[in-house]
Amino acid sequence: MSLVTDAIRAAASEMYHGDDICREKSKQLLTEMGLPNGLLPLKDIVEVGYVKETGFVWLIQKKKCEHRFEKIGKPVQYATEVTAYIQPNRITKLTGVKAKELLLWVVLREIYVDVPPTGKITFKTPTGLFRTYPVDAFQLQDDNNNNKNENANEKEKEKKPAVEIKPTVEVKEV
């Protein structure tokens, strides 16, 4: 049963269809709310919607997917429908997201970034258990920053010769 009804869709302030625009808009919304833009690395997104008045947001993808956050070594599963209420530095009433802890998949219900910023993000379960990690483990590098870094590296390479030639000195014995 879907939590996203026609009435919710009608009340949406923003709604997008198609993978590319949906990925871009979901990252943009997370950034605007002070959350790391890599929290929802969904694939083949069909629809993203946001009701600004209530903070309700939904993401629908073609099929459920699993993503491993390499910096913390944790796999996370995302259902075909992920819903939540979003506000500055916090996601509440999250549905459709599970994290693997030891041998069990644990449902996540809340995510928040510490204020004032300490560089920590906390994930809570419905039972009150929680884990805290560094925020940068969930932050994607901005494409513009990547391009700037690549251009800077290319310019640096141009300054240096490809092969360094060292002068040699011959010493003759008399």
PDB file of C-alpha atoms in Angstrom:
ATOM      1  CA  MET A   1       0.000   0.000   0.000  1.00  0.00           C
ATOM      2  CA  SER A   2       1.416   3.334  -1.052  1.00  0.00           C
ATOM      3  CA  LEU A   3       1.625   6.232   1.388  1.00  0.00           C
ATOM      4  CA  VAL A   4       1.543   8.645  -1.542  1.00  0.00           C
ATOM      5  CA  THR A   5      -2.101   9.233  -2.438  1.00  0.00           C
ATOM      6  CA  ASP A   6      -3.632  11.324  -5.202  1.00  0.00           C
ATOM      7  CA  ALA A   7      -4.562  13.936  -2.564  1.00  0.00           C
ATOM      8  CA  ILE A   8      -0.913  14.214  -1.482  1.00  0.00           C
ATOM      9  CA  ARG A   9       0.203  14.488  -5.096  1.00  0.00           C
ATOM     10  CA  ALA A  10      -2.363  17.263  -5.644  1.00  0.00           C
ATOM     11  CA  ALA A  11      -0.999  19.149  -2.604  1.00  0.00           C
ATOM     12  CA  ALA A  12       2.611  18.842  -3.770  1.00  0.00           C
ATOM     13  CA  SER A  13       4.584  22.078  -4.063  1.00  0.00           C
ATOM     14  CA  GLU A  14       7.078  20.292  -6.287  1.00  0.00           C
ATOM     15  CA  MET A  15       6.824  17.042  -8.232  1.00  0.00           C
ATOM     16  CA  TYR A  16       9.246  15.660 -10.811  1.00  0.00           C
ATOM     17  CA  HIS A  17       9.377  12.631 -13.093  1.00  0.00           C
ATOM     18  CA  GLY A  18      12.428  10.989 -14.668  1.00  0.00           C
ATOM     19  CA  ASP A  19      15.634   9.691 -13.160  1.00  0.00           C
ATOM     20  CA  ASP A  20      18.022  12.573 -13.943  1.00  0.00           C
ATOM     21  CA  ILE A  21      15.828  15.443 -12.724  1.00  0.00           C
ATOM     22  CA  CYS A  22      14.643  13.419  -9.705  1.00  0.00           C
ATOM     23  CA  ARG A  23      18.218  12.699  -8.592  1.00  0.00           C
ATOM     24  CA  GLU A  24      19.161  16.351  -9.007  1.00  0.00           C
ATOM     25  CA  LYS A  25      16.104  17.639  -7.108  1.00  0.00           C
ATOM     26  CA  SER A  26      16.467  15.140  -4.253  1.00  0.00           C
ATOM     27  CA  LYS A  27      20.121  16.130  -3.754  1.00  0.00           C
ATOM     28  CA  GLN A  28      19.159  19.799  -3.942  1.00  0.00           C
ATOM     29  CA  LEU A  29      16.423  19.389  -1.298  1.00  0.00           C
ATOM     30  CA  LEU A  30      18.766  17.528   1.062  1.00  0.00           C
ATOM     31  CA  THR A  31      21.387  20.271   0.683  1.00  0.00           C
ATOM     32  CA  GLU A  32      18.827  23.037   1.268  1.00  0.00           C
ATOM     33  CA  MET A  33      17.760  21.300   4.481  1.00  0.00           C
ATOM     34  CA  GLY A  34      21.329  21.047   5.795  1.00  0.00           C
ATOM     35  CA  LEU A  35      21.637  17.313   5.213  1.00  0.00           C
ATOM     36  CA  PRO A  36      24.346  15.486   3.208  1.00  0.00           C
ATOM     37  CA  ASN A  37      23.334  15.139  -0.443  1.00  0.00           C
ATOM     38  CA  GLY A  38      24.327  11.446  -0.648  1.00  0.00           C
ATOM     39  CA  LEU A  39      21.790  10.136   1.895  1.00  0.00           C
ATOM     40  CA  LEU A  40      19.415   8.876  -0.786  1.00  0.00           C
ATOM     41  CA  PRO A  41      21.500   7.273  -3.570  1.00  0.00           C
ATOM     42  CA  LEU A  42      18.478   5.788  -5.330  1.00  0.00           C
ATOM     43  CA  LYS A  43      18.557   4.325  -8.849  1.00  0.00           C
ATOM     44  CA  ASP A  44      16.011   4.570 -11.661  1.00  0.00           C
ATOM     45  CA  ILE A  45      13.864   7.122  -9.817  1.00  0.00           C
ATOM     46  CA  VAL A  46      10.410   7.471 -11.339  1.00  0.00           C
ATOM     47  CA  GLU A  47       8.967  10.274  -9.185  1.00  0.00           C
ATOM     48  CA  VAL A  48       9.986  12.751  -6.498  1.00  0.00           C
ATOM     49  CA  GLY A  49       7.509  14.955  -4.703  1.00  0.00           C
ATOM     50  CA  TYR A  50       7.577  17.517  -1.914  1.00  0.00           C
ATOM     51  CA  VAL A  51       4.738  19.143   0.034  1.00  0.00           C
ATOM     52  CA  LYS A  52       6.350  22.293   1.394  1.00  0.00           C
ATOM     53  CA  GLU A  53       3.584  23.080   3.931  1.00  0.00           C
ATOM     54  CA  THR A  54       4.006  19.782   5.806  1.00  0.00           C
ATOM     55  CA  GLY A  55       7.552  18.833   4.804  1.00  0.00           C
ATOM     56  CA  PHE A  56       6.365  15.511   3.377  1.00  0.00           C
ATOM     57  CA  VAL A  57       8.680  14.153   0.673  1.00  0.00           C
ATOM     58  CA  TRP A  58       8.543  10.956  -1.364  1.00  0.00           C
ATOM     59  CA  LEU A  59      10.794   9.178  -3.824  1.00  0.00           C
ATOM     60  CA  ILE A  60       9.586   6.296  -5.971  1.00  0.00           C
ATOM     61  CA  GLN A  61      12.028   4.087  -7.872  1.00  0.00           C
ATOM     62  CA  LYS A  62      11.452   1.221 -10.301  1.00  0.00           C
ATOM     63  CA  LYS A  63      12.766  -1.452  -7.943  1.00  0.00           C
ATOM     64  CA  LYS A  64      14.336  -1.618  -4.507  1.00  0.00           C
ATOM     65  CA  CYS A  65      18.085  -1.162  -4.383  1.00  0.00           C
ATOM     66  CA  GLU A  66      20.996  -1.623  -2.020  1.00  0.00           C
ATOM     67  CA  HIS A  67      23.872   0.815  -1.575  1.00  0.00           C
ATOM     68  CA  ARG A  68      27.061   0.402   0.447  1.00  0.00           C
ATOM     69  CA  PHE A  69      28.454   3.511   2.101  1.00  0.00           C
ATOM     70  CA  GLU A  70      32.155   2.738   1.771  1.00  0.00           C
ATOM     71  CA  LYS A  71      33.442   5.239   4.345  1.00  0.00           C
ATOM     72  CA  ILE A  72      31.462   3.523   7.125  1.00  0.00           C
ATOM     73  CA  GLY A  73      31.280   0.039   5.604  1.00  0.00           C
ATOM     74  CA  LYS A  74      27.485  -0.258   5.934  1.00  0.00           C
ATOM     75  CA  PRO A  75      24.993  -1.505   3.349  1.00  0.00           C
ATOM     76  CA  VAL A  76      21.593   0.199   3.210  1.00  0.00           C
ATOM     77  CA  GLN A  77      18.434  -1.003   1.438  1.00  0.00           C
ATOM     78  CA  TYR A  78      15.952   1.386  -0.173  1.00  0.00           C
ATOM     79  CA  ALA A  79      12.417   0.164  -0.961  1.00  0.00           C
ATOM     80  CA  THR A  80      10.615   1.137  -4.154  1.00  0.00           C
ATOM     81  CA  GLU A  81       8.896   3.906  -2.172  1.00  0.00           C
ATOM     82  CA  VAL A  82      10.789   6.040   0.351  1.00  0.00           C
ATOM     83  CA  THR A  83       8.808   8.642   2.297  1.00  0.00           C
ATOM     84  CA  ALA A  84       9.654  11.046   5.101  1.00  0.00           C
ATOM     85  CA  TYR A  85       9.006  14.409   6.681  1.00  0.00           C
ATOM     86  CA  ILE A  86      11.950  16.717   6.157  1.00  0.00           C
ATOM     87  CA  GLN A  87      12.896  19.860   8.041  1.00  0.00           C
ATOM     88  CA  PRO A  88      16.172  21.709   8.577  1.00  0.00           C
ATOM     89  CA  ASN A  89      18.859  19.227   9.705  1.00  0.00           C
ATOM     90  CA  ARG A  90      16.313  16.444  10.308  1.00  0.00           C
ATOM     91  CA  ILE A  91      14.339  13.676   8.613  1.00  0.00           C
ATOM     92  CA  THR A  92      11.493  12.115  10.632  1.00  0.00           C
ATOM     93  CA  LYS A  93       8.902   9.383  10.069  1.00  0.00           C
ATOM     94  CA  LEU A  94      11.177   7.791   7.470  1.00  0.00           C
ATOM     95  CA  THR A  95       9.819   4.726   5.660  1.00  0.00           C
ATOM     96  CA  GLY A  96      11.414   2.369   3.150  1.00  0.00           C
ATOM     97  CA  VAL A  97      15.008   2.471   4.454  1.00  0.00           C
ATOM     98  CA  LYS A  98      16.885  -0.326   6.279  1.00  0.00           C
ATOM     99  CA  ALA A  99      20.518  -0.577   7.369  1.00  0.00           C
ATOM    100  CA  LYS A 100      22.410  -3.780   8.017  1.00  0.00           C
ATOM    101  CA  GLU A 101      23.729  -4.105  11.545  1.00  0.00           C
ATOM    102  CA  LEU A 102      25.698  -7.299  12.149  1.00  0.00           C
ATOM    103  CA  LEU A 103      23.413  -9.941  10.605  1.00  0.00           C
ATOM    104  CA  LEU A 104      20.103  -8.055  10.843  1.00  0.00           C
ATOM    105  CA  TRP A 105      18.404  -5.460   8.671  1.00  0.00           C
ATOM    106  CA  VAL A 106      17.245  -2.645  10.944  1.00  0.00           C
ATOM    107  CA  VAL A 107      14.516  -0.175   9.969  1.00  0.00           C
ATOM    108  CA  LEU A 108      15.583   3.471  10.143  1.00  0.00           C
ATOM    109  CA  ARG A 109      13.000   6.002  11.292  1.00  0.00           C
ATOM    110  CA  GLU A 110      14.877   9.266  11.922  1.00  0.00           C
ATOM    111  CA  ILE A 111      18.046  10.992  10.717  1.00  0.00           C
ATOM    112  CA  TYR A 112      19.480  14.218  12.070  1.00  0.00           C
ATOM    113  CA  VAL A 113      22.605  16.327  11.800  1.00  0.00           C
ATOM    114  CA  ASP A 114      23.927  17.848  15.028  1.00  0.00           C
ATOM    115  CA  VAL A 115      23.292  21.570  15.484  1.00  0.00           C
ATOM    116  CA  PRO A 116      25.554  23.472  15.916  1.00  0.00           C
ATOM    117  CA  PRO A 117      27.444  21.489  13.291  1.00  0.00           C
ATOM    118  CA  THR A 118      29.865  19.001  14.807  1.00  0.00           C
ATOM    119  CA  GLY A 119      30.306  16.986  11.643  1.00  0.00           C
ATOM    120  CA  LYS A 120      28.149  14.151  13.029  1.00  0.00           C
ATOM    121  CA  ILE A 121      24.949  12.582  11.703  1.00  0.00           C
ATOM    122  CA  THR A 122      22.727  10.253  13.750  1.00  0.00           C
ATOM    123  CA  PHE A 123      20.418   7.475  12.545  1.00  0.00           C
ATOM    124  CA  LYS A 124      17.644   6.235  14.864  1.00  0.00           C
ATOM    125  CA  THR A 125      15.447   3.147  14.787  1.00  0.00           C
ATOM    126  CA  PRO A 126      11.804   2.986  15.945  1.00  0.00           C
ATOM    127  CA  THR A 127      13.013   1.317  19.161  1.00  0.00           C
ATOM    128  CA  GLY A 128      15.285   4.243  20.034  1.00  0.00           C
ATOM    129  CA  LEU A 129      18.593   2.586  19.172  1.00  0.00           C
ATOM    130  CA  PHE A 130      20.935   4.878  17.266  1.00  0.00           C
ATOM    131  CA  ARG A 131      24.304   5.142  15.535  1.00  0.00           C
ATOM    132  CA  THR A 132      26.339   8.278  14.866  1.00  0.00           C
ATOM    133  CA  TYR A 133      28.738   8.704  11.939  1.00  0.00           C
ATOM    134  CA  PRO A 134      30.737  11.505  10.289  1.00  0.00           C
ATOM    135  CA  VAL A 135      28.572  13.599   7.947  1.00  0.00           C
ATOM    136  CA  ASP A 136      31.176  13.470   5.173  1.00  0.00           C
ATOM    137  CA  ALA A 137      30.589   9.694   4.821  1.00  0.00           C
ATOM    138  CA  PHE A 138      27.246  10.587   3.176  1.00  0.00           C
ATOM    139  CA  GLN A 139      28.313  13.683   1.230  1.00  0.00           C
ATOM    140  CA  LEU A 140      28.749  13.383  -2.527  1.00  0.00           C
ATOM    141  CA  GLN A 141      31.406  15.481  -4.190  1.00  0.00           C
ATOM    142  CA  ASP A 142      29.939  18.316  -6.241  1.00  0.00           C
ATOM    143  CA  ASP A 143      30.437  17.789  -9.999  1.00  0.00           C
ATOM    144  CA  ASN A 144      31.610  21.407 -10.318  1.00  0.00           C
ATOM    145  CA  ASN A 145      34.275  20.840  -7.645  1.00  0.00           C
ATOM    146  CA  ASN A 146      35.390  17.646  -9.401  1.00  0.00           C
ATOM    147  CA  ASN A 147      35.729  19.501 -12.695  1.00  0.00           C
ATOM    148  CA  LYS A 148      37.667  22.329 -11.009  1.00  0.00           C
ATOM    149  CA  ASN A 149      40.035  19.820  -9.389  1.00  0.00           C
ATOM    150  CA  GLU A 150      40.547  17.976 -12.692  1.00  0.00           C
ATOM    151  CA  ASN A 151      41.276  21.269 -14.499  1.00  0.00           C
ATOM    152  CA  ALA A 152      43.721  22.319 -11.763  1.00  0.00           C
ATOM    153  CA  ASN A 153      45.511  18.963 -12.016  1.00  0.00           C
ATOM    154  CA  GLU A 154      45.783  19.295 -15.805  1.00  0.00           C
ATOM    155  CA  LYS A 155      47.246  22.804 -15.505  1.00  0.00           C
ATOM    156  CA  GLU A 156      49.738  21.560 -12.930  1.00  0.00           C
ATOM    157  CA  LYS A 157      50.813  18.781 -15.302  1.00  0.00           C
ATOM    158  CA  GLU A 158      51.308  21.325 -18.097  1.00  0.00           C
ATOM    159  CA  LYS A 159      53.753  23.287 -15.927  1.00  0.00           C
ATOM    160  CA  LYS A 160      55.930  20.261 -15.255  1.00  0.00           C
ATOM    161  CA  PRO A 161      57.805  18.581 -18.080  1.00  0.00           C
ATOM    162  CA  ALA A 162      56.784  15.014 -18.771  1.00  0.00           C
ATOM    163  CA  VAL A 163      60.384  13.828 -18.474  1.00  0.00           C
ATOM    164  CA  GLU A 164      62.811  15.507 -16.189  1.00  0.00           C
ATOM    165  CA  ILE A 165      66.268  15.891 -17.708  1.00  0.00           C
ATOM    166  CA  LYS A 166      69.111  16.248 -15.264  1.00  0.00           C
ATOM    167  CA  PRO A 167      72.418  17.628 -16.456  1.00  0.00           C
ATOM    168  CA  THR A 168      75.302  15.254 -16.020  1.00  0.00           C
ATOM    169  CA  VAL A 169      78.800  16.261 -15.089  1.00  0.00           C
ATOM    170  CA  GLU A 170      81.774  14.262 -16.250  1.00  0.00           C
ATOM    171  CA  VAL A 171      84.725  14.039 -13.994  1.00  0.00           C
ATOM    172  CA  LYS A 172      88.073  13.262 -15.623  1.00  0.00           C
ATOM    173  CA  GLU A 173      91.020  12.097 -13.679  1.00  0.00           C
ATOM    174  CA  VAL A 174      94.349  13.768 -14.352  1.00  0.00           C
TER     175      VAL A 174
END
